[in-house]
PDB file of C-alpha atoms in Angstrom:
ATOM      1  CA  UNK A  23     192.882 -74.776  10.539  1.00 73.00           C
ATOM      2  CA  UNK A  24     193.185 -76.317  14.090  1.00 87.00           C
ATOM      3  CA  UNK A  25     191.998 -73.278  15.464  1.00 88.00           C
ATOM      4  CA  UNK A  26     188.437 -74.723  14.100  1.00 93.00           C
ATOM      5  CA  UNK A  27     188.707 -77.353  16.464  1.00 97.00           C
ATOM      6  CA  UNK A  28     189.421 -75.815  19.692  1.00 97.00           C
ATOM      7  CA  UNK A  29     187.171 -76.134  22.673  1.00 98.00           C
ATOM      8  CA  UNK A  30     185.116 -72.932  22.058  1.00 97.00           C
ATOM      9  CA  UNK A  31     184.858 -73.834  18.459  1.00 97.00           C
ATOM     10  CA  UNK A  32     183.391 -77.457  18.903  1.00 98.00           C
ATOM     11  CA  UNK A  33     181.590 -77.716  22.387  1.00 98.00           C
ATOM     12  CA  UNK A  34     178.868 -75.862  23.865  1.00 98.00           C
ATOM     13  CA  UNK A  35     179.960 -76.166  27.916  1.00 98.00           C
ATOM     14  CA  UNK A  36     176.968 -75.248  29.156  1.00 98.00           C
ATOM     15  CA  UNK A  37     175.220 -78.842  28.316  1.00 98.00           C
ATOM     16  CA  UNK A  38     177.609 -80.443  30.558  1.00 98.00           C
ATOM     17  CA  UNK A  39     177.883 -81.027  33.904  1.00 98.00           C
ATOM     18  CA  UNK A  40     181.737 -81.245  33.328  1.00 98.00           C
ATOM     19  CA  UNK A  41     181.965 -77.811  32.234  1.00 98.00           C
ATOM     20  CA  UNK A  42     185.268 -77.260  34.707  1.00 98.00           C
ATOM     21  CA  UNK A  43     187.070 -80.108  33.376  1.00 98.00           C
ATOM     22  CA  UNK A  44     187.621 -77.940  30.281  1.00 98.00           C
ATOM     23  CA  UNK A  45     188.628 -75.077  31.639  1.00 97.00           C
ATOM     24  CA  UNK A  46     192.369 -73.508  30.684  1.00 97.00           C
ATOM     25  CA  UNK A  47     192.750 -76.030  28.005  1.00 98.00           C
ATOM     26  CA  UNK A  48     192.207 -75.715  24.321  1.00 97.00           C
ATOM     27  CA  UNK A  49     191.759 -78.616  22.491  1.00 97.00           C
ATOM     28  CA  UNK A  50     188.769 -81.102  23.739  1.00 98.00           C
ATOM     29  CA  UNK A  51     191.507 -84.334  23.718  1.00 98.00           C
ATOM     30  CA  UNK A  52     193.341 -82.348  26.328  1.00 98.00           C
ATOM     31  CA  UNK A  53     190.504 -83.854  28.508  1.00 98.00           C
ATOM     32  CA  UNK A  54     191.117 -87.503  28.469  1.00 98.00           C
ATOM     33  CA  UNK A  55     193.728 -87.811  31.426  1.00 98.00           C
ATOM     34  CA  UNK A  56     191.664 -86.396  33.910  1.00 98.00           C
ATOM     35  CA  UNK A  57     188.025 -87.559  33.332  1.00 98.00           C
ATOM     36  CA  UNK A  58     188.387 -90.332  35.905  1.00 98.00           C
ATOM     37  CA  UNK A  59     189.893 -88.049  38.841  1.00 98.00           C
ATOM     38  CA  UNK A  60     187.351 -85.207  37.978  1.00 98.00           C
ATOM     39  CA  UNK A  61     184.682 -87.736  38.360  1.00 98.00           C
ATOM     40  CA  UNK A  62     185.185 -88.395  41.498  1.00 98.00           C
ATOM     41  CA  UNK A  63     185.736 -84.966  42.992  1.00 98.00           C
ATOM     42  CA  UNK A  64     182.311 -83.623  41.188  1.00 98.00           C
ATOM     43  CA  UNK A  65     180.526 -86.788  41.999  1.00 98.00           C
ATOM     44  CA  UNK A  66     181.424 -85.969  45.793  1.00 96.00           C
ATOM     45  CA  UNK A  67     179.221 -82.432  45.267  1.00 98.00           C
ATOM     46  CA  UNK A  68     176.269 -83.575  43.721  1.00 98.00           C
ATOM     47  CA  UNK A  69     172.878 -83.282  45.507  1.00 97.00           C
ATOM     48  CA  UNK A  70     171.859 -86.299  47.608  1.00 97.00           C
ATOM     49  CA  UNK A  71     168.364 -84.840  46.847  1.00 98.00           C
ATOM     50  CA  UNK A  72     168.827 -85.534  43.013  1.00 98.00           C
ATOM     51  CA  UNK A  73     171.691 -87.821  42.877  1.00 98.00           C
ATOM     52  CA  UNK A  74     171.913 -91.477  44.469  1.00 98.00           C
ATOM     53  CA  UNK A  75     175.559 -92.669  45.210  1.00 97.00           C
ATOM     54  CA  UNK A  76     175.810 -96.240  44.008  1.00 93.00           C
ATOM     55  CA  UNK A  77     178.402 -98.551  44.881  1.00 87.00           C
ATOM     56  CA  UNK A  78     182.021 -97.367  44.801  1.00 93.00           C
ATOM     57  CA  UNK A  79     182.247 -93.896  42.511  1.00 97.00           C
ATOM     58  CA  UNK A  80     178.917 -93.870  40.832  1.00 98.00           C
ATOM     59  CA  UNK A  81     176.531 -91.360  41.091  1.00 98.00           C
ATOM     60  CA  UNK A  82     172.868 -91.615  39.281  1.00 98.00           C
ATOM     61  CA  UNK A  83     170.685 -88.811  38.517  1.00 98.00           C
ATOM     62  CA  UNK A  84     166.797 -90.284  40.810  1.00 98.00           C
ATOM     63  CA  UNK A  85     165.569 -89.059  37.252  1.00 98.00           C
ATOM     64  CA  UNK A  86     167.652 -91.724  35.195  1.00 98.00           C
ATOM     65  CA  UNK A  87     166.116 -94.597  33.306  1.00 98.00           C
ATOM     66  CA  UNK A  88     168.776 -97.498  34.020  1.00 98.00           C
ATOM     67  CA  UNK A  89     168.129-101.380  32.836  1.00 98.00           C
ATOM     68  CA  UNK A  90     168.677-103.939  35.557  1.00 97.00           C
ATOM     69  CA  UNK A  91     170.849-105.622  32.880  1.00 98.00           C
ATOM     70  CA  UNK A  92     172.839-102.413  32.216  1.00 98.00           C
ATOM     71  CA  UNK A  93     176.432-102.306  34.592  1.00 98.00           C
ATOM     72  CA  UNK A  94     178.350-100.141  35.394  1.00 98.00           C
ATOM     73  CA  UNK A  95     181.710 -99.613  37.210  1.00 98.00           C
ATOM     74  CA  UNK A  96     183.171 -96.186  39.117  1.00 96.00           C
ATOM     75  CA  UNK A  97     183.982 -93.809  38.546  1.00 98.00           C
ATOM     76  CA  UNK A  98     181.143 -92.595  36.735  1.00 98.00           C
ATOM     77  CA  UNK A  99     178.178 -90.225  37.045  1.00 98.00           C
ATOM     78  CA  UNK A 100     174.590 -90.669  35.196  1.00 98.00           C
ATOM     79  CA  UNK A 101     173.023 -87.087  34.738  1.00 98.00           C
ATOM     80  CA  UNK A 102     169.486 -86.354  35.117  1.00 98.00           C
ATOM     81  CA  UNK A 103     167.074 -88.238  32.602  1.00 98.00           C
ATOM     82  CA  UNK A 104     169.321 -90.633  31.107  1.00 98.00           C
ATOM     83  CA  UNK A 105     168.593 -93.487  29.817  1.00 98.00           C
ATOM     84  CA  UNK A 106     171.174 -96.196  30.127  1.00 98.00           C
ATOM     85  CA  UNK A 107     169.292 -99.490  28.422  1.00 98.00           C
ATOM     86  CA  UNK A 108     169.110-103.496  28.447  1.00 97.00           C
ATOM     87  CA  UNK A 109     173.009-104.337  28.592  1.00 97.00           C
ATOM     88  CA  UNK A 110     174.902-101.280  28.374  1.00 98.00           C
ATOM     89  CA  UNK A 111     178.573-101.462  29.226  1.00 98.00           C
ATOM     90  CA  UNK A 112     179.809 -98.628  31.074  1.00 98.00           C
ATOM     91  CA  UNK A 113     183.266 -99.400  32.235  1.00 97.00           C
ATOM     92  CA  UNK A 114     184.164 -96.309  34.179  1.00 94.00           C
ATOM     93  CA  UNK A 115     185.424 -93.185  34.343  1.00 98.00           C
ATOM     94  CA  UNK A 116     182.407 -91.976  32.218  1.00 98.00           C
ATOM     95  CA  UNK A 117     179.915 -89.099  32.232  1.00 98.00           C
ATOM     96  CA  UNK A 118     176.370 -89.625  30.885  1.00 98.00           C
ATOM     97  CA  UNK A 119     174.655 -85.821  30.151  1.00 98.00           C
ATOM     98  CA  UNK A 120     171.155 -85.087  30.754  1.00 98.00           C
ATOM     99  CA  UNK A 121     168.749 -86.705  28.916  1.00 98.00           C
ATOM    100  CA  UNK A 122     171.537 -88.681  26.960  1.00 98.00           C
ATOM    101  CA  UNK A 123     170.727 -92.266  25.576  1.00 98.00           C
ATOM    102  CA  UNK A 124     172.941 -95.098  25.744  1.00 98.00           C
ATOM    103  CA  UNK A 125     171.580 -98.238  24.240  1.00 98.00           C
ATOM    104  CA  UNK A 126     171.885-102.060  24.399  1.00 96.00           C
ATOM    105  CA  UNK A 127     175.171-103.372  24.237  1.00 95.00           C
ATOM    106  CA  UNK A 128     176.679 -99.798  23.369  1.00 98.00           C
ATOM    107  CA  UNK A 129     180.580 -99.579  26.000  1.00 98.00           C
ATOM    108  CA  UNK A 130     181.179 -96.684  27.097  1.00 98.00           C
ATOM    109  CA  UNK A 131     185.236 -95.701  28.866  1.00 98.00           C
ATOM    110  CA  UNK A 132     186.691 -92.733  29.658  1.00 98.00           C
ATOM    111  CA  UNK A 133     184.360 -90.562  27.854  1.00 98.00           C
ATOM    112  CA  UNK A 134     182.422 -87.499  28.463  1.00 98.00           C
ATOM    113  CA  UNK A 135     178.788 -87.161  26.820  1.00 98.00           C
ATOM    114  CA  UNK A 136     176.993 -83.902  26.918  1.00 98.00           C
ATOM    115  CA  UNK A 137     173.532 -83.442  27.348  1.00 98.00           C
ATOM    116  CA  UNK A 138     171.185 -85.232  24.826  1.00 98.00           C
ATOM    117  CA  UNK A 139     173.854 -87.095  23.327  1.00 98.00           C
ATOM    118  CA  UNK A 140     172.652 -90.507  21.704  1.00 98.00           C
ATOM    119  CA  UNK A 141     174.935 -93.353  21.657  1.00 98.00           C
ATOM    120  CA  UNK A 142     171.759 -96.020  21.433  1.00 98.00           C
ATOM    121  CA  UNK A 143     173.165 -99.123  19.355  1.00 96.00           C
ATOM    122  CA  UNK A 144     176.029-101.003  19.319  1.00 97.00           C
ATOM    123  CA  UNK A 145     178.682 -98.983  20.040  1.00 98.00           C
ATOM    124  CA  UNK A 146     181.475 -98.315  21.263  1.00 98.00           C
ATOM    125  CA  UNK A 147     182.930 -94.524  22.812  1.00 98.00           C
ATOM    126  CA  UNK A 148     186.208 -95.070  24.144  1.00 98.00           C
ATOM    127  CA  UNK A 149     188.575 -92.178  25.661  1.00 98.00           C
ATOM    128  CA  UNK A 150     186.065 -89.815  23.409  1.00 98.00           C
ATOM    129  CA  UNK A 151     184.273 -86.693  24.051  1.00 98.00           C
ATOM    130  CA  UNK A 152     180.721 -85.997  22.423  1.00 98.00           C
ATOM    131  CA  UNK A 153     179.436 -82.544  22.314  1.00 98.00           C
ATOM    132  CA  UNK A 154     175.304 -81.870  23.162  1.00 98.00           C
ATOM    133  CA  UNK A 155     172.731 -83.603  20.668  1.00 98.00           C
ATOM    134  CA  UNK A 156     175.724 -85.804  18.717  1.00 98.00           C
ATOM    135  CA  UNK A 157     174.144 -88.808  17.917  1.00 98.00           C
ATOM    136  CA  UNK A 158     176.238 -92.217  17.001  1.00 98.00           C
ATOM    137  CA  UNK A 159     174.023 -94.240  14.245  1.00 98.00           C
ATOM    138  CA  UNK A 160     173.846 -98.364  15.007  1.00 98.00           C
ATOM    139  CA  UNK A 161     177.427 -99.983  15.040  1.00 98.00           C
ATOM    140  CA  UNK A 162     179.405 -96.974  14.843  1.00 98.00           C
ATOM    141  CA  UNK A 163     182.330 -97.204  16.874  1.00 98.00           C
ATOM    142  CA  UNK A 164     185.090 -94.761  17.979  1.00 97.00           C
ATOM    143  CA  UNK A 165     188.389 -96.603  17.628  1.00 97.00           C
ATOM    144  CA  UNK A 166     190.774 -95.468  20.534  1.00 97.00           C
ATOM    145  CA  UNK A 167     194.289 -97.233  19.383  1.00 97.00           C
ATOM    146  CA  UNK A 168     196.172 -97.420  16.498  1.00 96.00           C
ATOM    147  CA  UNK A 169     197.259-100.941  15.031  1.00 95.00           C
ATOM    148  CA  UNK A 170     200.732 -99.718  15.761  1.00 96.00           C
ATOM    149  CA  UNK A 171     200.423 -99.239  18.893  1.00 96.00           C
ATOM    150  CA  UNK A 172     201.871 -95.707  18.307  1.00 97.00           C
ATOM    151  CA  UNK A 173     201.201 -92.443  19.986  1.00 97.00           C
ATOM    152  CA  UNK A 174     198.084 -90.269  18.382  1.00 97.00           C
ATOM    153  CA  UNK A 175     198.716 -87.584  16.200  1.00 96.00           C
ATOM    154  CA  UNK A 176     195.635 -85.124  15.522  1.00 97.00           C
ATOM    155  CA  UNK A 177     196.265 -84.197  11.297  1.00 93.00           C
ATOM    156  CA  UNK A 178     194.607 -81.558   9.667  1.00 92.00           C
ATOM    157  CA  UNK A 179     195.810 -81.466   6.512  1.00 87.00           C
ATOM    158  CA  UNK A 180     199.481 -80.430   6.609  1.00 89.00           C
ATOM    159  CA  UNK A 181     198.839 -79.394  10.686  1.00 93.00           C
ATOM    160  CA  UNK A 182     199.823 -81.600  13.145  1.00 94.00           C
ATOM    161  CA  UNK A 183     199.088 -82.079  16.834  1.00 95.00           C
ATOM    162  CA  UNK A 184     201.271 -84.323  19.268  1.00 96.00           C
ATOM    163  CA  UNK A 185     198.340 -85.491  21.599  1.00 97.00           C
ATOM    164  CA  UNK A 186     200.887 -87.626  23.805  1.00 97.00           C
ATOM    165  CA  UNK A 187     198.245 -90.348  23.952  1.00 98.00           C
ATOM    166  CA  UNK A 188     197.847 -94.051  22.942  1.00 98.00           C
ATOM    167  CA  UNK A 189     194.395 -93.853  23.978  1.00 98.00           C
ATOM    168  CA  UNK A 190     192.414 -91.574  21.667  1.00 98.00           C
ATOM    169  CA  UNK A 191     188.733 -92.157  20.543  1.00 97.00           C
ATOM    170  CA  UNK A 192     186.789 -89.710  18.862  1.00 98.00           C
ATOM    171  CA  UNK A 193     185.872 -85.917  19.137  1.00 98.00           C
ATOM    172  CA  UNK A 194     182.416 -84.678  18.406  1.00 98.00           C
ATOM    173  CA  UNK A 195     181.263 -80.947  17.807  1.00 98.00           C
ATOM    174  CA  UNK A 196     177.380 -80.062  19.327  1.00 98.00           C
ATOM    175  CA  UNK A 197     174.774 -81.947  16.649  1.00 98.00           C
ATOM    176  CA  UNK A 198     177.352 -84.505  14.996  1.00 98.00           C
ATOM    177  CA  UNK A 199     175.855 -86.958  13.241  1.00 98.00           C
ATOM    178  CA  UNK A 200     177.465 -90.182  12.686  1.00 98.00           C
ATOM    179  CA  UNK A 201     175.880 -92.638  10.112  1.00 98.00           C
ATOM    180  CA  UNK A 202     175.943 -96.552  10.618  1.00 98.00           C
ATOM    181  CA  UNK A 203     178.784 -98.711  10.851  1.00 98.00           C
ATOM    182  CA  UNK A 204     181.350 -95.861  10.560  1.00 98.00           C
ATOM    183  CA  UNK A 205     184.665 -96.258  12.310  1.00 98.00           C
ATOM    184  CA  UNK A 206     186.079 -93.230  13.328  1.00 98.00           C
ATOM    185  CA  UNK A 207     189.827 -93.489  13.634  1.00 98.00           C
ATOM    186  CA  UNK A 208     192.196 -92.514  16.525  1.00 97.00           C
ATOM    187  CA  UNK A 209     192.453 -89.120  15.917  1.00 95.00           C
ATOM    188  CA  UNK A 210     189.555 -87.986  14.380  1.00 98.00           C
ATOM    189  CA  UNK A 211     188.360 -84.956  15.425  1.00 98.00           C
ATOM    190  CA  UNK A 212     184.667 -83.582  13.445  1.00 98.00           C
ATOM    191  CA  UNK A 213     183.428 -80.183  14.020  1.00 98.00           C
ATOM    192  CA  UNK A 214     179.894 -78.707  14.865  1.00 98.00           C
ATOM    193  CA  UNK A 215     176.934 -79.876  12.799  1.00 98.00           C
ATOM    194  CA  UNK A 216     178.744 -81.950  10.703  1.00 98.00           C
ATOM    195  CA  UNK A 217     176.950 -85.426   8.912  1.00 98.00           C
ATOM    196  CA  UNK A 218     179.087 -88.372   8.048  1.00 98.00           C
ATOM    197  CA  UNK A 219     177.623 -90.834   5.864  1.00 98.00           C
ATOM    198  CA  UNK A 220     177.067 -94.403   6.682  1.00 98.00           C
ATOM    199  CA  UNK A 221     179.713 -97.070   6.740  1.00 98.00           C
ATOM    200  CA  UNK A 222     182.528 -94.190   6.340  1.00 98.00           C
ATOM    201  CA  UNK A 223     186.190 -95.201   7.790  1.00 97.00           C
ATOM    202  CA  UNK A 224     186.875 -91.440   8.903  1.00 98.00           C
ATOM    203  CA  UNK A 225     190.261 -90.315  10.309  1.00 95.00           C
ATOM    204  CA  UNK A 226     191.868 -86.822  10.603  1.00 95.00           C
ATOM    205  CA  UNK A 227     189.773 -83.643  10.835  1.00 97.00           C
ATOM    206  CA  UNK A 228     186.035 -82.879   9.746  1.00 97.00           C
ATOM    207  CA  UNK A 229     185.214 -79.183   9.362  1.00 97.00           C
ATOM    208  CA  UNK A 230     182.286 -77.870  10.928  1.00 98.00           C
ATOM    209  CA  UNK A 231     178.890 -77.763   8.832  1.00 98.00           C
ATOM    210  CA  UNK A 232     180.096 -80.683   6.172  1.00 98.00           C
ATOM    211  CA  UNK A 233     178.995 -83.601   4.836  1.00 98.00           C
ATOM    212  CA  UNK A 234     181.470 -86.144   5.032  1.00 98.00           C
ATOM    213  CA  UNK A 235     180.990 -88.794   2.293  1.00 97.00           C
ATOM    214  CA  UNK A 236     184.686 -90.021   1.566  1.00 95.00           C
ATOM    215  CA  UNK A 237     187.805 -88.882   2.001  1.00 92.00           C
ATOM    216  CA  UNK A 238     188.331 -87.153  -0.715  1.00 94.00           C
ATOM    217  CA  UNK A 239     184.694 -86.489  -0.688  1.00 96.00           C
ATOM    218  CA  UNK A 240     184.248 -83.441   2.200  1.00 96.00           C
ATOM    219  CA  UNK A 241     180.826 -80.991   0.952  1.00 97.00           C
ATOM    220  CA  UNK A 242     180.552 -77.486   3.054  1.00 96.00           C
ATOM    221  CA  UNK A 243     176.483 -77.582   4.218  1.00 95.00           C
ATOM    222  CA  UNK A 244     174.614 -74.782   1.966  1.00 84.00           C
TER     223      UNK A 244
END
């Protein structure tokens, strides 16, 4: 049921700094076209006391841990006790949640992470929105555009969604855990607490509290 994988039903808002990006829409993908423009007008807010402006558009939490070797272009926004490591990619119009890792060589654009969010190996979260303590394992990536080039179309079984996107990475539910080397499709969409096991090629929807091993393969959490 889409209804499963509404706003309310995937995201806790209050581990976000972004909360009021969300607000009056439904569905988390709704999101995507206005990340960069809601950067900049929060970014303009943020204590001077706790947040450093940095070059054009980027704001970073005193409290953040960011590599020398890490770059990053506007707009974007680090949040408080980040850690952004050796080579990270951030490419703009990003938001990096409290106490959220991203690790070497992991690119990050257009994307929202909530708080404790872990993104620490070799990935890549592109127009994506992870929910509070979803963790990416090593070389999982969120692939934003289909191989035809065609708009994205959110299926849940026989339930479809026009997103009116090219651009469409992943959405994660709070505590999604991705295994390594999956590739999560344009389009996919996995709900709260939900496990998906390693080297999984995952499109469509993911109910909440499952185990995704296959496909055909989708175990409820006892």
């Amino acid at each position: 049921m889409m209804k499963d994988f509404t706003i309310s039903n995937m995201l806790d808002l209050g581990e976000t700094i972004a909360a009021e990006l969300f607000e009056g829409k439904t569905y988390p993908w709704e999101v995507l076209p206005e990340i960069g423009d809601f950067i900049i007008k929060l970014g303009k807010t943020l204590d001077p006391a706790e947040y450093e402006e940095k070059g054009e558009n980027i704001w970073i939490a005193k409290s953040a841990a960011v590599a020398p070797t890490a770059s990053i272009t506007g707009p974007a926004i680090i949040g408080k006790d980040a850690e952004v490591r050796h080579c990270a990619f951030i490419r703009g119009k990003a938001i990096v949640g409290e106490g959220a890792v991203v690790g070497n060589s992991t690119e990050l654009k257009n994307a929202v992470l909530f708080n404790k969010v872990q993104v620490p190996h070799y990935n890549y979260v592109g127009d994506a929105v992870l929910g509070y303590k979803s963790h990416m394992g090593a070389g999982s990536i969120c692939s934003n555009v289909k191989s035809d080039k065609k708009l994205v179309v959110v299926k849940d079984g026989d339930e479809k969604i026009e997103t009116g996107l090219k651009k469409f990475g992943a959405m994660l539910g709070d505590h999604v855990e991705v295994g390594c080397g999956s590739v999560l499709n344009p389009g996919t969409v996995i709900g709260r607490n939900s496990n998906i096991y390693p080297l999984s090629p995952v499109r469509g929807c993911v109910p909440a509290d499952s185990i995704y091993k296959n496909a055909k393969e989708i175990i409820k959490k006892k």
